[in-house]
């Protein structure tokens, strides 16, 4: 196998003859801010047989593929081979109707070293990934590719920033996550200055107390302030805190929309058990009472995301975005 090397100086790469795939990177260097949950929630809502979606799990933890969506997959092999050798991306097909997944996992753990040595080895991971994504999206006709990134791995993060078309930055309302937004905004601006075509669509608050209206408004303003200069703002909607739903979703590998249906089934079973005076079977506990409001937050986020993408693609100015 030979390294697919396309140095910056080599002129237009194969990818530039293809249209930019609509690849949305969800990133924040900080951990636990909702990146994987948001990728899974959006993918589950947007994907359908007539609007196919690709999820790329670029995290060695493999949370979105394994835990959120229940895809065992190749533990990150295909993505690692694509980045390093320019091999075609091989997604796991139809993990839900219209949803394919390029899995993440431990085989991505060696990537930081490989990518850091790229200038010496002649590997061009940005060109490799862009070419692979563009080819796959064109071939499969995905309307959207959602890329989940891991915490901390800044070398891979820079490759993802240079290869994606859009960026969404999740954050909780604590200071450390907001610092992460600021760091990422700076990274994004550096990527753009180096020629990346990525557009920051906005930042989204995750794990918020839905009743803390004043605090949420202040956190939203803080987010927008951090993005000042990028032309983007905080998303109007936020993802509420629902620990019970989060536990059930990950353990059962359900998206928020699927969890709503599972909760309804669970309620119906419980009512039947009460009516027939049968004892509930032991086993896996189900914690969520009603994940509907959480699922609605994801619905609002999906709508706002698609509106912001449409605004960029229709040529609205950066000032109009997010209003
Ligand atoms: N609505 C929610 N309310 C409370 N906790 C949630 C909610 N959604 C998800 N969680 C939990 O919050 C934690 C962090 O979420 P998630 O894994 O999506 O963040 P992340 O940014 O992808 O983390 P990492 O940086 O480790 O990849 C997880 O344990 C997840 O189950
Ligand atoms: Mg994650």
XYZ file of N, CA and C in Angstrom, residues 55 57 59-80 90-96 100-108 253:
123
model
N -22.934 9.522 8.881
C -22.242 9.927 10.099
C -20.811 9.426 10.012
N -17.638 9.000 12.409
C -17.207 9.030 13.802
C -15.690 9.131 13.829
N -13.724 9.818 16.274
C -13.270 9.808 17.662
C -12.844 8.392 18.041
N -11.676 8.280 18.631
C -11.192 6.933 19.022
C -12.073 6.303 20.103
N -12.858 7.111 20.824
C -13.796 6.531 21.805
C -14.950 5.801 21.107
N -15.225 6.201 19.874
C -16.293 5.551 19.096
C -17.671 5.688 19.727
N -17.896 6.792 20.451
C -19.164 6.914 21.175
C -20.384 6.994 20.267
N -20.298 7.831 19.240
C -21.516 8.008 18.441
C -21.866 6.742 17.676
N -20.838 6.061 17.134
C -21.159 4.842 16.384
C -21.554 3.713 17.325
N -20.738 3.445 18.341
C -20.975 2.263 19.186
C -22.100 2.512 20.194
N -21.972 3.593 20.998
C -22.919 3.784 22.096
C -24.236 4.399 21.641
N -24.163 5.493 20.887
C -25.409 6.164 20.527
C -26.192 5.385 19.474
N -25.488 4.920 18.438
C -26.220 4.293 17.320
C -26.137 2.773 17.331
N -25.295 2.199 18.193
C -25.241 0.733 18.316
C -24.565 0.039 17.148
N -23.583 0.724 16.536
C -22.876 0.135 15.385
C -21.509 -0.360 15.848
N -21.273 -1.641 15.776
C -19.984 -2.177 16.216
C -18.897 -1.783 15.214
N -19.108 -2.094 13.960
C -18.249 -1.621 12.880
C -16.811 -2.085 12.925
N -15.948 -1.291 12.285
C -14.556 -1.709 12.077
C -13.596 -1.039 13.052
N -14.104 -0.426 14.106
C -13.313 0.199 15.173
C -12.406 1.333 14.643
N -12.841 1.970 13.575
C -12.117 3.132 13.070
C -11.155 2.830 11.928
N -11.129 1.566 11.485
C -10.151 1.167 10.474
C -10.317 1.936 9.159
N -11.556 1.978 8.661
C -11.784 2.593 7.353
C -11.364 4.068 7.356
N -11.730 4.773 8.439
C -11.379 6.198 8.501
C -9.862 6.375 8.612
N -9.218 5.517 9.407
C -7.757 5.609 9.545
C -7.081 5.364 8.195
N -15.444 3.273 3.831
C -16.396 2.157 3.739
C -17.382 2.229 4.897
N -18.531 2.858 4.659
C -19.505 2.987 5.751
C -20.252 1.685 6.028
N -20.753 1.568 7.254
C -21.723 0.522 7.568
C -23.065 1.056 7.076
N -23.719 0.256 6.241
C -24.918 0.753 5.545
C -26.180 0.581 6.362
N -27.079 1.537 6.192
C -28.459 1.437 6.685
C -28.549 1.006 8.151
N -27.828 1.727 9.014
C -27.952 1.432 10.440
C -29.323 1.893 10.949
N -29.899 2.818 10.207
C -31.305 3.217 10.308
C -31.715 3.494 8.864
N -26.105 5.892 7.073
C -24.883 5.090 7.015
C -23.863 5.679 7.991
N -22.949 4.833 8.477
C -21.976 5.280 9.487
C -20.569 4.790 9.145
N -19.626 5.718 9.128
C -18.212 5.336 9.123
C -17.799 5.286 10.592
N -17.548 4.083 11.120
C -17.353 3.965 12.573
C -16.035 4.575 13.055
N -16.062 4.977 14.325
C -14.837 5.387 15.001
C -14.360 4.245 15.886
N -13.311 4.511 16.672
C -12.842 3.478 17.582
C -11.340 3.516 17.772
N -10.813 2.528 18.488
C -9.416 2.568 18.937
C -8.391 2.555 17.803
N -8.794 2.121 16.604
C -7.806 2.114 15.512
C -7.480 3.534 15.033
N -8.219 4.524 15.578
C -7.862 5.915 15.267
C -6.841 6.462 16.263
N -28.949 2.216 22.789
C -28.529 2.646 21.450
C -29.699 3.240 20.673
